[in-house]
Coordinates of C-alpha atoms in Angstrom, one line a residue:
M1 CA 126.0 79.1 131.4
T2 CA 122.7 79.2 133.7
Q3 CA 119.1 78.2 132.6
E4 CA 118.1 81.1 133.7
R5 CA 121.0 83.0 132.0
S6 CA 120.2 81.1 128.7
R7 CA 116.4 82.6 128.9
R8 CA 117.4 85.9 129.3
R9 CA 120.0 86.0 126.6
R10 CA 117.3 84.2 124.3
E11 CA 114.5 86.7 125.1
R12 CA 116.7 90.1 124.3
I13 CA 117.4 88.2 121.1
L14 CA 113.8 87.6 120.2
D15 CA 113.3 91.4 121.4
A16 CA 116.1 92.5 119.3
A17 CA 114.7 90.5 116.2
F18 CA 110.9 92.0 116.5
H19 CA 112.3 95.4 116.0
V20 CA 115.0 94.5 113.3
F21 CA 112.4 92.0 111.4
S22 CA 109.6 95.1 111.5
G23 CA 112.0 97.8 110.7
L24 CA 114.1 96.3 108.0
G25 CA 111.1 93.2 106.8
Y26 CA 112.8 89.7 106.6
R27 CA 115.1 90.1 103.3
G28 CA 116.5 93.2 105.0
A29 CA 117.0 91.9 108.1
A30 CA 120.7 90.7 109.7
V31 CA 122.0 88.5 112.3
D32 CA 124.4 90.7 113.1
E33 CA 121.8 93.9 113.1
I34 CA 119.7 91.5 115.5
A35 CA 123.0 90.4 118.0
R36 CA 124.2 94.0 118.0
Q37 CA 120.3 95.2 119.6
A38 CA 120.7 92.3 121.3
E39 CA 123.9 93.3 123.2
T40 CA 125.4 89.6 122.0
S41 CA 127.5 88.0 119.9
K42 CA 126.3 86.9 116.5
G43 CA 127.6 82.9 117.7
G44 CA 125.4 84.0 120.7
V45 CA 122.3 84.0 118.4
Y46 CA 123.3 81.4 116.6
F47 CA 123.5 79.1 119.7
H48 CA 119.6 79.5 120.2
F49 CA 118.8 79.8 116.5
P50 CA 121.1 78.1 114.0
T51 CA 119.5 80.1 111.4
K52 CA 117.5 83.7 110.3
E53 CA 114.8 81.5 109.1
S54 CA 114.4 79.8 112.4
L55 CA 114.5 82.7 114.4
F56 CA 111.9 84.7 111.9
L57 CA 109.4 81.3 112.4
E58 CA 110.3 81.5 116.6
L59 CA 109.3 85.0 116.2
L60 CA 106.5 84.4 114.4
R61 CA 105.1 82.0 116.5
T62 CA 106.0 83.5 120.0
T63 CA 103.9 87.0 118.9
A64 CA 101.0 84.7 117.6
D65 CA 100.9 82.8 120.8
R66 CA 101.1 85.4 123.0
L67 CA 97.7 87.2 120.9
V68 CA 95.8 83.7 120.8
A69 CA 95.9 84.2 124.7
K70 CA 94.7 87.3 124.6
V71 CA 91.7 86.5 122.7
E72 CA 91.1 83.4 124.4
R73 CA 91.7 85.6 128.1
E74 CA 89.3 89.0 126.7
A75 CA 86.6 86.1 125.3
A76 CA 86.4 84.1 128.5
R77 CA 85.0 87.1 130.7
E78 CA 81.6 86.3 128.8
S79 CA 79.1 83.6 129.2
D80 CA 77.2 84.8 125.8
P81 CA 78.7 82.5 122.7
I82 CA 77.8 85.3 120.3
A83 CA 80.2 88.0 122.9
R84 CA 82.4 85.6 123.1
A85 CA 82.6 85.6 119.0
D86 CA 82.4 89.6 119.2
V87 CA 84.9 89.7 121.8
A88 CA 87.2 87.4 119.6
L89 CA 87.0 89.4 116.5
W90 CA 87.1 92.6 118.6
T91 CA 90.5 91.9 120.2
V92 CA 92.0 90.6 117.1
L93 CA 91.8 93.6 115.2
S94 CA 92.1 96.3 118.1
T95 CA 95.2 94.3 119.0
F96 CA 96.4 94.8 115.6
A97 CA 95.4 98.3 115.3
G98 CA 97.8 99.5 118.1
H99 CA 100.8 97.0 117.2
R100 CA 100.6 98.0 113.5
T101 CA 104.4 96.8 113.5
M102 CA 103.3 94.0 114.5
A103 CA 100.5 93.3 112.8
R104 CA 102.6 93.7 109.4
L105 CA 105.2 91.2 110.4
L106 CA 102.3 88.9 111.3
L107 CA 100.3 89.4 107.9
V108 CA 102.7 91.0 105.3
D109 CA 105.7 90.3 106.3
A110 CA 105.7 86.7 106.4
I111 CA 103.9 86.0 103.1
G112 CA 107.0 87.6 101.3
A113 CA 109.1 85.0 103.7
G114 CA 108.8 82.3 101.5
P115 CA 106.2 79.1 101.9
V116 CA 107.5 78.0 105.6
F117 CA 106.1 81.1 106.6
Q118 CA 103.4 80.8 104.4
A119 CA 102.3 77.5 106.3
E120 CA 103.0 79.2 109.7
L121 CA 100.5 81.7 108.7
E122 CA 98.1 79.5 107.8
R123 CA 98.3 77.6 111.1
L124 CA 97.7 81.1 113.0
H125 CA 94.3 81.6 110.0
E126 CA 93.0 78.2 111.4
R127 CA 93.9 78.6 115.3
F128 CA 91.8 82.4 115.0
A129 CA 88.9 80.6 112.9
G130 CA 89.2 77.8 115.3
L131 CA 88.2 79.9 118.6
I132 CA 86.0 81.8 116.7
A133 CA 84.0 78.6 115.0
A134 CA 83.7 77.0 118.7
H135 CA 81.5 80.3 120.1
L136 CA 79.3 79.8 116.7
E137 CA 79.1 75.3 117.8
R138 CA 77.7 76.6 121.5
A139 CA 75.0 79.4 119.8
V140 CA 74.0 76.9 118.0
E141 CA 74.1 74.5 121.0
D142 CA 71.8 77.3 122.4
G143 CA 69.5 77.9 119.9
I144 CA 71.2 81.8 119.0
I145 CA 71.1 80.7 116.4
A146 CA 70.3 77.8 113.0
P147 CA 72.6 75.1 112.5
L148 CA 75.2 75.8 110.1
D149 CA 78.5 74.7 108.9
T150 CA 80.5 76.7 111.8
A151 CA 83.9 75.8 110.1
T152 CA 83.3 77.4 106.8
V153 CA 81.5 80.4 108.9
A154 CA 84.3 81.0 111.1
E155 CA 86.9 81.1 108.6
A156 CA 84.6 83.6 106.2
W157 CA 84.1 85.5 109.3
F158 CA 88.4 85.6 109.7
G159 CA 88.7 85.9 106.3
A160 CA 87.1 89.4 106.2
L161 CA 88.7 90.8 109.2
H162 CA 92.2 90.0 107.8
E163 CA 91.2 91.3 104.2
I164 CA 90.5 94.5 106.0
V165 CA 93.8 94.5 108.8
V166 CA 95.7 93.8 105.5
R167 CA 93.9 96.8 102.9
W168 CA 95.1 98.9 106.0
L169 CA 98.3 97.8 106.4
M170 CA 99.4 98.4 102.9
A171 CA 97.0 101.7 102.4
S172 CA 99.8 105.0 102.7
R173 CA 97.7 107.3 104.6
P174 CA 95.4 104.4 106.7
D175 CA 92.3 105.7 108.8
V176 CA 91.5 104.5 112.3
L177 CA 91.5 100.6 111.8
E178 CA 88.7 100.4 114.8
R179 CA 86.3 102.5 112.7
T180 CA 85.8 99.8 111.0
Y181 CA 84.2 97.2 113.4
P182 CA 81.0 98.3 113.9
T183 CA 80.2 97.8 110.0
L184 CA 82.0 94.5 110.5
R185 CA 80.5 93.3 113.0
A186 CA 77.0 93.9 112.1
V187 CA 77.9 92.4 108.5
L188 CA 79.1 88.6 110.5
L189 CA 76.1 88.8 112.5
R190 CA 73.4 89.3 110.5
G191 CA 75.0 86.6 108.5
V192 CA 74.4 83.8 110.8
G193 CA 70.8 85.1 111.5
I194 CA 71.3 87.5 114.2
D195 CA 68.7 89.3 114.9
E196 CA 69.0 93.1 115.2
S197 CA 68.0 93.5 118.7
R198 CA 70.7 90.9 119.9
I199 CA 73.1 92.9 118.1
A200 CA 71.9 96.6 119.1
A201 CA 72.7 95.0 122.9
L202 CA 76.5 94.2 122.2
P203 CA 78.8 96.8 123.9
E204 CA 79.8 100.0 121.7
R205 CA 83.2 99.3 120.0

């Protein structure tokens, strides 16, 4: 098998796994169904991913990588560190809002799948909190906000965002997730001492 053919089959398996895990959850998903949807054999799946666990872990990692890359790309369009933090939070929330299945896979199913997946989820939290902390540190350096423990604040910010998204995922009749953002943003920015005029100058979400 050529490298390119192997790569394409691996991508098909991951795409199929995303749909199967999203629809049936980790415990309900069967490798046979993933193989069927990927139009390959069960052995073809195991060639790339020795276990269902390794396949789900890779799916979590690739999905998280894509989301983090999107956040970094959108934030890089801004020069102001507060605007960058705002864009980072908004990009995560709006992406989850538009991809409820992906959000559930990352934030709900991974928790119930076991400690290995919880550790992966924890790494995802650390990555996002690290992105936010970097923007807050720049805001401190620029004198926009007073010196503070940016790591703890970033964890609190992402924790608040995470709680809102999970509650939305668990709701039987969820409202529009994006409607929560203006209030969330105002609370978080006021908490680090951003004045009202600066908050008002940010783009409407």
